[in-house]
PDB file of C-alpha atoms in Angstrom:
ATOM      1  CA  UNK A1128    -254.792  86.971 -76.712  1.00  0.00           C
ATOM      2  CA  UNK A1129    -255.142  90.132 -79.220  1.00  0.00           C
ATOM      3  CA  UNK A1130    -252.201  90.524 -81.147  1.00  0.00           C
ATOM      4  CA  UNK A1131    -251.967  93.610 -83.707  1.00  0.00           C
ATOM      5  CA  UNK A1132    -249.999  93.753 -86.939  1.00  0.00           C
ATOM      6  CA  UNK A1133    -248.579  96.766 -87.948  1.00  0.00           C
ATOM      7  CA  UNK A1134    -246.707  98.162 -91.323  1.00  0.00           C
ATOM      8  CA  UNK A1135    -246.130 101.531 -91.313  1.00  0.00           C
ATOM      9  CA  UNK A1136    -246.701 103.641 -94.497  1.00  0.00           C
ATOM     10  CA  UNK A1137    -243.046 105.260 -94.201  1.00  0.00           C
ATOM     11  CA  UNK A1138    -241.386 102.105 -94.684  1.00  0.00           C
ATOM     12  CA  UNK A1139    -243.949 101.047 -97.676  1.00  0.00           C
ATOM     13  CA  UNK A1140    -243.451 104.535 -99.616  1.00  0.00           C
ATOM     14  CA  UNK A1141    -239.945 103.988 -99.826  1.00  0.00           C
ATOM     15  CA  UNK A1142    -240.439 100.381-101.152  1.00  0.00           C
ATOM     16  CA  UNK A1143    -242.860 101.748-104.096  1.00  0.00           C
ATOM     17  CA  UNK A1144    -240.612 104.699-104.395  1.00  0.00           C
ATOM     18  CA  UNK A1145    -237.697 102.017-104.562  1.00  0.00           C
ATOM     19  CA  UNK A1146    -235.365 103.842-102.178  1.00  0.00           C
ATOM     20  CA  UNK A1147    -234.935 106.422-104.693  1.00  0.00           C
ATOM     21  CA  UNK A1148    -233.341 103.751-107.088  1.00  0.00           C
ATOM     22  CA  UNK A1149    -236.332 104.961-109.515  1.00  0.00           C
ATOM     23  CA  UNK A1150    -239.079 108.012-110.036  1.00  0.00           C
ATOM     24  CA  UNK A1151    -242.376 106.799-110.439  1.00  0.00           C
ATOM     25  CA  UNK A1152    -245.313 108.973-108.916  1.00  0.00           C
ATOM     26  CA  UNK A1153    -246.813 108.026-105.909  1.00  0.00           C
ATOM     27  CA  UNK A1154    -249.703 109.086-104.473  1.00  0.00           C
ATOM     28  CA  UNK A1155    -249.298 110.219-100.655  1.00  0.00           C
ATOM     29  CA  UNK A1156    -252.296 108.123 -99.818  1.00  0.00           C
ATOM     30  CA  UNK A1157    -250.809 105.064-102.119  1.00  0.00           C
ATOM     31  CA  UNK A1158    -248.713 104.045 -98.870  1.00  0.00           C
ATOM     32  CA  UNK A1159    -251.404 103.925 -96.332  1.00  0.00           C
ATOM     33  CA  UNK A1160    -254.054 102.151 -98.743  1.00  0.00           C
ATOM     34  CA  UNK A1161    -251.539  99.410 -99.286  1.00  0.00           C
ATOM     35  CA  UNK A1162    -250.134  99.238 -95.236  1.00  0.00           C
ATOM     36  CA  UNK A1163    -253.999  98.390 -94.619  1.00  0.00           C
ATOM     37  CA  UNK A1164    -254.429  95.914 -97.509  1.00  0.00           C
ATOM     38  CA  UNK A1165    -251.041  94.140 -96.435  1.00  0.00           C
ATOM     39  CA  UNK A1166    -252.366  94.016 -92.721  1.00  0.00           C
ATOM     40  CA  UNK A1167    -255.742  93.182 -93.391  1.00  0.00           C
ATOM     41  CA  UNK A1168    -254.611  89.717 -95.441  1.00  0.00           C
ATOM     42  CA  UNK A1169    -252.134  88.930 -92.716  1.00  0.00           C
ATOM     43  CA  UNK A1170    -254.101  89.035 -89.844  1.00  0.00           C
ATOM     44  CA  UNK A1171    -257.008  87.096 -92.364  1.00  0.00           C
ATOM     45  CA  UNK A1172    -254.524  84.243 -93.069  1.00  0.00           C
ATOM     46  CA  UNK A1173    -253.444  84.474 -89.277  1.00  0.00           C
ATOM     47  CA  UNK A1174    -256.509  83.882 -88.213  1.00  0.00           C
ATOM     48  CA  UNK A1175    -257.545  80.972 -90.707  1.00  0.00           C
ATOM     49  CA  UNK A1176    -254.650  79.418 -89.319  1.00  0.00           C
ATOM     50  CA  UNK A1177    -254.858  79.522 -86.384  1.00  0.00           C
ATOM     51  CA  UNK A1178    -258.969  78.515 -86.227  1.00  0.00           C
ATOM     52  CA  UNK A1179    -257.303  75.535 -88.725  1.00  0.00           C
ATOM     53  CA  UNK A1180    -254.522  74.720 -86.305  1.00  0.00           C
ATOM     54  CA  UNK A1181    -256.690  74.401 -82.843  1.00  0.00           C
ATOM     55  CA  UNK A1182    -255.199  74.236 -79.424  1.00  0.00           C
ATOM     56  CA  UNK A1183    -252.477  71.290 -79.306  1.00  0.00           C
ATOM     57  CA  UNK A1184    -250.206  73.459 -81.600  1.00  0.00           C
ATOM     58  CA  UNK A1185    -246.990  75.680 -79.927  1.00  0.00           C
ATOM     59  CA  UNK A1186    -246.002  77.470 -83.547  1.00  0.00           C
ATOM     60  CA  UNK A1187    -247.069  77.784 -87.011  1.00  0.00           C
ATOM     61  CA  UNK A1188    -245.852  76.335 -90.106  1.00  0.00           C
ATOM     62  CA  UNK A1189    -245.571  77.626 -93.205  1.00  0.00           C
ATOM     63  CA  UNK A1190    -247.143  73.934 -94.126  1.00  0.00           C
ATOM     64  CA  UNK A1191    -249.818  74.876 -91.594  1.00  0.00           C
ATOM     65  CA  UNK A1192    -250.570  78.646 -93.425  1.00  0.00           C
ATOM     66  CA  UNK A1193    -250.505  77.123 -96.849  1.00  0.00           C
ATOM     67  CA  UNK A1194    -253.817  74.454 -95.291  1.00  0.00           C
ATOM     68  CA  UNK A1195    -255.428  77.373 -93.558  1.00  0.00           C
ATOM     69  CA  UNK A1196    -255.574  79.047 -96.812  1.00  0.00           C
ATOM     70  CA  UNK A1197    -256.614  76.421 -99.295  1.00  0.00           C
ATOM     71  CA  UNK A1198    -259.500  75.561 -96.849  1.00  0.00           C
ATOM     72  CA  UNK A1199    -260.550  79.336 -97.078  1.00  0.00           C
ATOM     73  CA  UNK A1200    -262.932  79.829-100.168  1.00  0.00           C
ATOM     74  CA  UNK A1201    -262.005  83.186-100.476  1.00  0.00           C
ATOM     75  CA  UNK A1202    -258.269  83.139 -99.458  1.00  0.00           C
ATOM     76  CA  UNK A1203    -257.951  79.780-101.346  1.00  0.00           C
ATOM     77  CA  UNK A1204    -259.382  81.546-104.985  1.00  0.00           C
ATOM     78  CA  UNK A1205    -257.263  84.569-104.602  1.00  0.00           C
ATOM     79  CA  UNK A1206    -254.042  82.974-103.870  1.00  0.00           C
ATOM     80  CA  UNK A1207    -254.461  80.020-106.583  1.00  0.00           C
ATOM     81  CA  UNK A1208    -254.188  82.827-109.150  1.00  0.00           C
ATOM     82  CA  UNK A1209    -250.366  83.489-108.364  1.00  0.00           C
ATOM     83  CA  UNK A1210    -248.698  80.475-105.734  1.00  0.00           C
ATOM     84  CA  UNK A1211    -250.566  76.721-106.072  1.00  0.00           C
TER      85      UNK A1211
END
């Protein structure tokens, strides 16, 4: 089954812009950059998961995405800088 993740850029140039709370400058091409970076590492630690989980499992954990991760050498080395 394919599933697709999507955040739209709208909704993620308001959160840089801070709902207008704030003024910084932000690029118009900030939003979409970052909506692809965002779903590009959650379908990555989606899929770890799930290839970690195998076939007996109905739902995931957040136990179950924290072991997908640390068993990725990539995911694991960029998360240990800010969570474990």
């Amino acid at each position: 089954m394919k599933w697709q993740l999507i955040f739209p850029p709208s909704i993620i140039e308001k959160h840089l812009r801070g709902f207008g709370s704030y003024s910084i400058l932000v690029n118009k091409f900030a939003p979409v950059y970052l909506a692809g970076i965002i779903e590009y590492l959650c379908a990555e630690i989606l899929h770890v998961t799930i290839d970690n989980l195998g076939s007996n499992h109905q739902r995931i954990l957040v136990k179950d995405m924290e072991l997908g991760i640390l068993n990725d050498i990539e995911l694991s080395k960029l998360f240990k800088k800010f969570f474990f």
